[in-house]
mmCIF file of C-alpha atoms in Angstrom:
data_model
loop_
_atom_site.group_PDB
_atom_site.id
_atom_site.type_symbol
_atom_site.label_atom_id
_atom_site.label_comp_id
_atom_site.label_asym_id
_atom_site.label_seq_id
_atom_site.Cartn_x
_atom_site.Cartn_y
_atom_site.Cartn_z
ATOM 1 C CA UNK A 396 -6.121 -7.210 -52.432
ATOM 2 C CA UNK A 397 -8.565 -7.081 -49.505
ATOM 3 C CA UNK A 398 -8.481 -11.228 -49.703
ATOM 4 C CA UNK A 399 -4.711 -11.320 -49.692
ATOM 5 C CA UNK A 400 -4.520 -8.656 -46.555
ATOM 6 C CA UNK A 401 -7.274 -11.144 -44.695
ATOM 7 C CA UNK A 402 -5.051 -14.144 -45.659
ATOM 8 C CA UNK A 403 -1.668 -13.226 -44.721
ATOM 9 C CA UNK A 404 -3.581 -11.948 -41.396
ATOM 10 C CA UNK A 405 -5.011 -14.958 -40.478
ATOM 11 C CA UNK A 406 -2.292 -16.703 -41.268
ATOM 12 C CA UNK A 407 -0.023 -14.745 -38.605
ATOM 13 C CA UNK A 408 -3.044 -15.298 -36.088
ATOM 14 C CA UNK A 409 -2.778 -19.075 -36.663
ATOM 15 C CA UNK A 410 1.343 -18.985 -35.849
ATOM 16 C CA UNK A 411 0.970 -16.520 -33.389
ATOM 17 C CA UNK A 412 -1.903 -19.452 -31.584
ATOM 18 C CA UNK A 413 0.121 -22.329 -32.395
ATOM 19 C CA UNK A 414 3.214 -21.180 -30.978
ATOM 20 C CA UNK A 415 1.346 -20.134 -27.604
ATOM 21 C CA UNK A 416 -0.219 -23.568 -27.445
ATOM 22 C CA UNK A 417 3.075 -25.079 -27.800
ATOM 23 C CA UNK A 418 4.715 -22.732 -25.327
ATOM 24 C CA UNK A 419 1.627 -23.800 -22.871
ATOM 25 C CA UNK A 420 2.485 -27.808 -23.585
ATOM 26 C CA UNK A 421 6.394 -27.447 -23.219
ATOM 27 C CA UNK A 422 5.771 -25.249 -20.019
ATOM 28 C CA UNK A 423 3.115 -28.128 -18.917
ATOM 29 C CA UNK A 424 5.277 -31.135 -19.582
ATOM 30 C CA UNK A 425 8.084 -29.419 -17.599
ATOM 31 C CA UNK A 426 6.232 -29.963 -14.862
ATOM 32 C CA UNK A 427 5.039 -33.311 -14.965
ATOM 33 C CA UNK A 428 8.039 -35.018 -13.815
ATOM 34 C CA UNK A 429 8.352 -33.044 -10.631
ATOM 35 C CA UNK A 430 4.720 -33.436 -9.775
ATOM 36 C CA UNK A 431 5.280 -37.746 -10.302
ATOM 37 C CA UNK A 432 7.549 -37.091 -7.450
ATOM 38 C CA UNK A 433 5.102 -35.985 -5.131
ATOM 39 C CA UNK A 434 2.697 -38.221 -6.837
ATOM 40 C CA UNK A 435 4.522 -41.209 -6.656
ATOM 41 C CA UNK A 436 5.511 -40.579 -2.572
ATOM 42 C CA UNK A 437 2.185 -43.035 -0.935
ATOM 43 C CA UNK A 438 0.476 -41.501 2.163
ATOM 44 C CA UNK A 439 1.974 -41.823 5.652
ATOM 45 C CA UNK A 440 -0.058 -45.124 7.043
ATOM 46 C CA UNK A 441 -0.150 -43.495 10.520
ATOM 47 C CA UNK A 442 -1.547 -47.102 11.849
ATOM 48 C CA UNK A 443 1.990 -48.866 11.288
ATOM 49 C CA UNK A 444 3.023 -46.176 13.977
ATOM 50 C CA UNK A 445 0.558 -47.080 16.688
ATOM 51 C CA UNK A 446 0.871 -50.971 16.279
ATOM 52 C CA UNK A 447 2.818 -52.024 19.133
ATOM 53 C CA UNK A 448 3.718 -55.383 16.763
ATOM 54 C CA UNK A 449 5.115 -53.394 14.109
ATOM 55 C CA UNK A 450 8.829 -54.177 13.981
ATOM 56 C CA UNK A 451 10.546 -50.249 15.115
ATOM 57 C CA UNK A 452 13.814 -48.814 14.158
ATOM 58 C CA UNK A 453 14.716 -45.199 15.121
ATOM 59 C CA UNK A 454 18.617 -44.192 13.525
ATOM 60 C CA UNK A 455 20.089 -40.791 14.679
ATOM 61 C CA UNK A 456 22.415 -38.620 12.882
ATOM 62 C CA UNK A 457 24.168 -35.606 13.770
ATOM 63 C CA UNK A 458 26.774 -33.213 12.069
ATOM 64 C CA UNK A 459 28.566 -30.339 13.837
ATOM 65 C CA UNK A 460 31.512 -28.364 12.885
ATOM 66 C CA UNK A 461 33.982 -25.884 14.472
ATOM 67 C CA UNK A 462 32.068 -23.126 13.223
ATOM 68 C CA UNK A 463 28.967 -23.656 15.258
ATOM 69 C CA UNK A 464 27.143 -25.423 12.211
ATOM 70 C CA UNK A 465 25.215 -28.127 13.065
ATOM 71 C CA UNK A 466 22.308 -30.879 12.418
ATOM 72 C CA UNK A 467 19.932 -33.344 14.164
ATOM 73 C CA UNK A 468 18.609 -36.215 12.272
ATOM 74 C CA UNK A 469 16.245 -38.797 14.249
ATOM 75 C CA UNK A 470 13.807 -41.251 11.746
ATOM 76 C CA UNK A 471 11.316 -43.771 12.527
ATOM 77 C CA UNK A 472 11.130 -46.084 10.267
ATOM 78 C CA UNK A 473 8.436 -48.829 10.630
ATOM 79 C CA UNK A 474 8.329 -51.190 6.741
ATOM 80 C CA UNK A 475 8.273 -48.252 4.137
ATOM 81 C CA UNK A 476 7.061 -45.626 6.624
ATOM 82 C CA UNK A 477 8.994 -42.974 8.232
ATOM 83 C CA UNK A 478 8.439 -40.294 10.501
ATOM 84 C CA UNK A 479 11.288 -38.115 12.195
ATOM 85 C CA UNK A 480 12.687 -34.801 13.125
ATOM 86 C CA UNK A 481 14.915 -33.076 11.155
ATOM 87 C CA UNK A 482 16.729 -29.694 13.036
ATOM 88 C CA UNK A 483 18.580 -27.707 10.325
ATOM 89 C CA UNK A 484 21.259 -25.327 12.353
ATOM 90 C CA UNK A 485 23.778 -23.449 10.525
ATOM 91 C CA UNK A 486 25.809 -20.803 12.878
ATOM 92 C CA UNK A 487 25.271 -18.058 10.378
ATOM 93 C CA UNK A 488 22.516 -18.683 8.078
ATOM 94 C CA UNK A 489 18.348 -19.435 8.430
ATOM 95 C CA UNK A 490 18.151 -22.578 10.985
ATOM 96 C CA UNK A 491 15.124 -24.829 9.693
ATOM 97 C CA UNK A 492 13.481 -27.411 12.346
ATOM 98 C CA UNK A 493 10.519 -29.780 12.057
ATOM 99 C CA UNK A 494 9.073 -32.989 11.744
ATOM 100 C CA UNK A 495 8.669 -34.761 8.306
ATOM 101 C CA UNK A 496 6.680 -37.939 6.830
ATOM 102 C CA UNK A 497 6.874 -40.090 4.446
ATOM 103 C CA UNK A 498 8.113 -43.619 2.498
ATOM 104 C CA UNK A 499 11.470 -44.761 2.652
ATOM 105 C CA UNK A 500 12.344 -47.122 -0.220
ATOM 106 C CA UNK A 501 13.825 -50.838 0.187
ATOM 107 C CA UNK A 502 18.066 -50.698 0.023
ATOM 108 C CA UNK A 503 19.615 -49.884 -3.329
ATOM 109 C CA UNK A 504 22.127 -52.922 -3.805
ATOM 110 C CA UNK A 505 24.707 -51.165 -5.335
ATOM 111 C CA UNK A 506 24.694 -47.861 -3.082
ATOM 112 C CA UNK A 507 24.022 -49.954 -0.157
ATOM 113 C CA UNK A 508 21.228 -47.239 0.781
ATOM 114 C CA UNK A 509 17.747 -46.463 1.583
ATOM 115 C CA UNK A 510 16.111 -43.103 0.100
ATOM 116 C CA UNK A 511 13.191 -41.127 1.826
ATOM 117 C CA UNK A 512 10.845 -39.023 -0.050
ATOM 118 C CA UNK A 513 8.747 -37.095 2.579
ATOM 119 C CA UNK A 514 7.229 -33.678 3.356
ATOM 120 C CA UNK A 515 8.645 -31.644 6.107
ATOM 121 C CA UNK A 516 6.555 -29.404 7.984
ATOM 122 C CA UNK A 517 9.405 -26.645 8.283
ATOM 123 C CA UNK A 518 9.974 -23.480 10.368
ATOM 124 C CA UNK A 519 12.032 -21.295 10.336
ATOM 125 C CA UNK A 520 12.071 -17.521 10.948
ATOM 126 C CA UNK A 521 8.837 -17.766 12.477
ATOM 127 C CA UNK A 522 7.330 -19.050 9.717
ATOM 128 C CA UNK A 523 6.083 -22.771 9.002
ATOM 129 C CA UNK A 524 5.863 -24.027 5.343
ATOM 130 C CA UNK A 525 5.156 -27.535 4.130
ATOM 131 C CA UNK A 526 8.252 -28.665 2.166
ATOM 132 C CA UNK A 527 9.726 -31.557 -0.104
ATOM 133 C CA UNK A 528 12.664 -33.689 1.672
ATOM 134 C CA UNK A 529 14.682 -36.287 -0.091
ATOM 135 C CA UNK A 530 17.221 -37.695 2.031
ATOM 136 C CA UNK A 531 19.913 -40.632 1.316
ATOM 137 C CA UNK A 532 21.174 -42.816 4.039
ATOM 138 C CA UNK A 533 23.116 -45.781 4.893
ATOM 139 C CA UNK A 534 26.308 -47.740 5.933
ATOM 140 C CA UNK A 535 26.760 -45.319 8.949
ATOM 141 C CA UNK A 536 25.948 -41.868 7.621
ATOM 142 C CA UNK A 537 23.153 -39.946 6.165
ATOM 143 C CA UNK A 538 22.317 -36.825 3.356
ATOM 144 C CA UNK A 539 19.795 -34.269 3.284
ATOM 145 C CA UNK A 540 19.066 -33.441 -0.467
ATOM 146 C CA UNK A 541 19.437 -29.301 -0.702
ATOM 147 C CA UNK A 542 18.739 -27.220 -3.720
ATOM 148 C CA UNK A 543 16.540 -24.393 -5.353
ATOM 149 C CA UNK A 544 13.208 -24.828 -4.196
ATOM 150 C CA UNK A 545 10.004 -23.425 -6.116
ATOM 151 C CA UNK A 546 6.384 -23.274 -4.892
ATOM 152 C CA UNK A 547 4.025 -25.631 -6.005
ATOM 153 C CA UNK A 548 0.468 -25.360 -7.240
ATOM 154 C CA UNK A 549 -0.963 -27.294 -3.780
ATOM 155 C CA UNK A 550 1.095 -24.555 -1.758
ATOM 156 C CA UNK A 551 3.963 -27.240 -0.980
ATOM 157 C CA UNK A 552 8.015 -25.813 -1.254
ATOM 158 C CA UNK A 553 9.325 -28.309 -3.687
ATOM 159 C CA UNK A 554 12.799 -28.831 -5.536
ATOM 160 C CA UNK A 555 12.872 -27.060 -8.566
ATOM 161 C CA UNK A 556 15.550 -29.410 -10.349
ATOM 162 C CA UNK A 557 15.669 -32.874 -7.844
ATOM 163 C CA UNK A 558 17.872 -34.582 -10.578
ATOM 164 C CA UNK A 559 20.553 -31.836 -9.277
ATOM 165 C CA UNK A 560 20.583 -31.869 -5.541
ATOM 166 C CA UNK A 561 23.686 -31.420 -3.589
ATOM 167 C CA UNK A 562 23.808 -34.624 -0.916
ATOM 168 C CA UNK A 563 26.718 -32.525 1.597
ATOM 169 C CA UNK A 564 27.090 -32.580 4.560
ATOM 170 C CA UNK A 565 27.555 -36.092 5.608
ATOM 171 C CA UNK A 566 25.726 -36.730 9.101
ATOM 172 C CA UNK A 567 26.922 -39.079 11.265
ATOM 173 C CA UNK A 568 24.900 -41.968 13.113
ATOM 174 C CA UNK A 569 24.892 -41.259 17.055
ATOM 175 C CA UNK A 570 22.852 -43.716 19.620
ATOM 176 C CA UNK A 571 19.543 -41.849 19.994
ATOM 177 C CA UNK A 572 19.988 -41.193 23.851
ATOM 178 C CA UNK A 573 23.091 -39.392 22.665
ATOM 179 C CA UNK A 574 23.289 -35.727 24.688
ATOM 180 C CA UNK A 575 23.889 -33.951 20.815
ATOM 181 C CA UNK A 576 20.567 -34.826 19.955
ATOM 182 C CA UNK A 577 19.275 -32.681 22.452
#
């Protein structure tokens, strides 16, 4: 009897360690595509920014509504880099302002758009964080991606779920010297 007690014992350990290793794996491949994201977003090739060759183009956006909400979009993008400003201001919730960098992608043919992935050195509340920005734009307007955001392992805010990101507002493009971007 003392064998059959050892069996049946060890043979709950071994479930009990094969269900925790496959917990671990499913909880680790979870991950993975979120972390390609960040992965997959190249470095910010400062240089294209400080060649005066380089062909430029800065776009504005803005978005304002009765309420007091508003937003001020401004992105230099020089080939697939980008850097810009991005000034968050809702008239009654957290207001979020800072500059981001990243790649911006060539223009999707059937959306007749151009995606950037960046990270966006945010404040707000007195606090700065790093954070993950996806935003679509093209054909006269432009979207910020918003959704739940988690905290990733390197200490960057990114989106917990960026297959399910809501693209609203719409910004408008404005000339850059335009007074609203102020």
């Amino acid at each position: 009897m003392y064998t059959i007690h050892m069996y049946k014992t060890h043979k709950i350990v071994s479930i009990l360690i094969i269900l925790i290793i496959l917990f671990a794996v499913a909880f680790l491949m979870a991950q993975v595509p979120h972390k390609e994201v960040i992965k997959n977003t190249p470095p910010v090739d400062d240089s294209v920014f400080q060649d005066p060759n380089m062909n430029a183009r800065q776009l504005c956006f803005i978005w304002n509504t009765e309420a007091g909400d508003k937003a001020q979009l401004s992105m230099d993008l020089r080939a697939d880099q980008v850097i810009g400003e991005l000034n968050w201001l809702p008239a009654e919730k957290d207001k979020k302002t800072g500059i981001f960098r990243g790649t911006v992608s060539p223009v999707d043919k059937m959306s007749m758009s151009r995606t950037v992935h960046a990270l966006w050195d945010v404040s707000a509340e007195g606090v700065t964080n790093k954070e993950e920005l996806i935003i679509k734009f093209g054909e006269g307007t432009a979207n910020i991606g918003f959704g739940e955001m988690k905290l990733g392992p390197d200490g960057v805010w990114v989106y917990a779920d960026p297959e399910h990101l809501s693209y609203e507002p719409n910004l408008s493009d404005t000339d850059c010297g335009d007074e609203a971007m102020d």
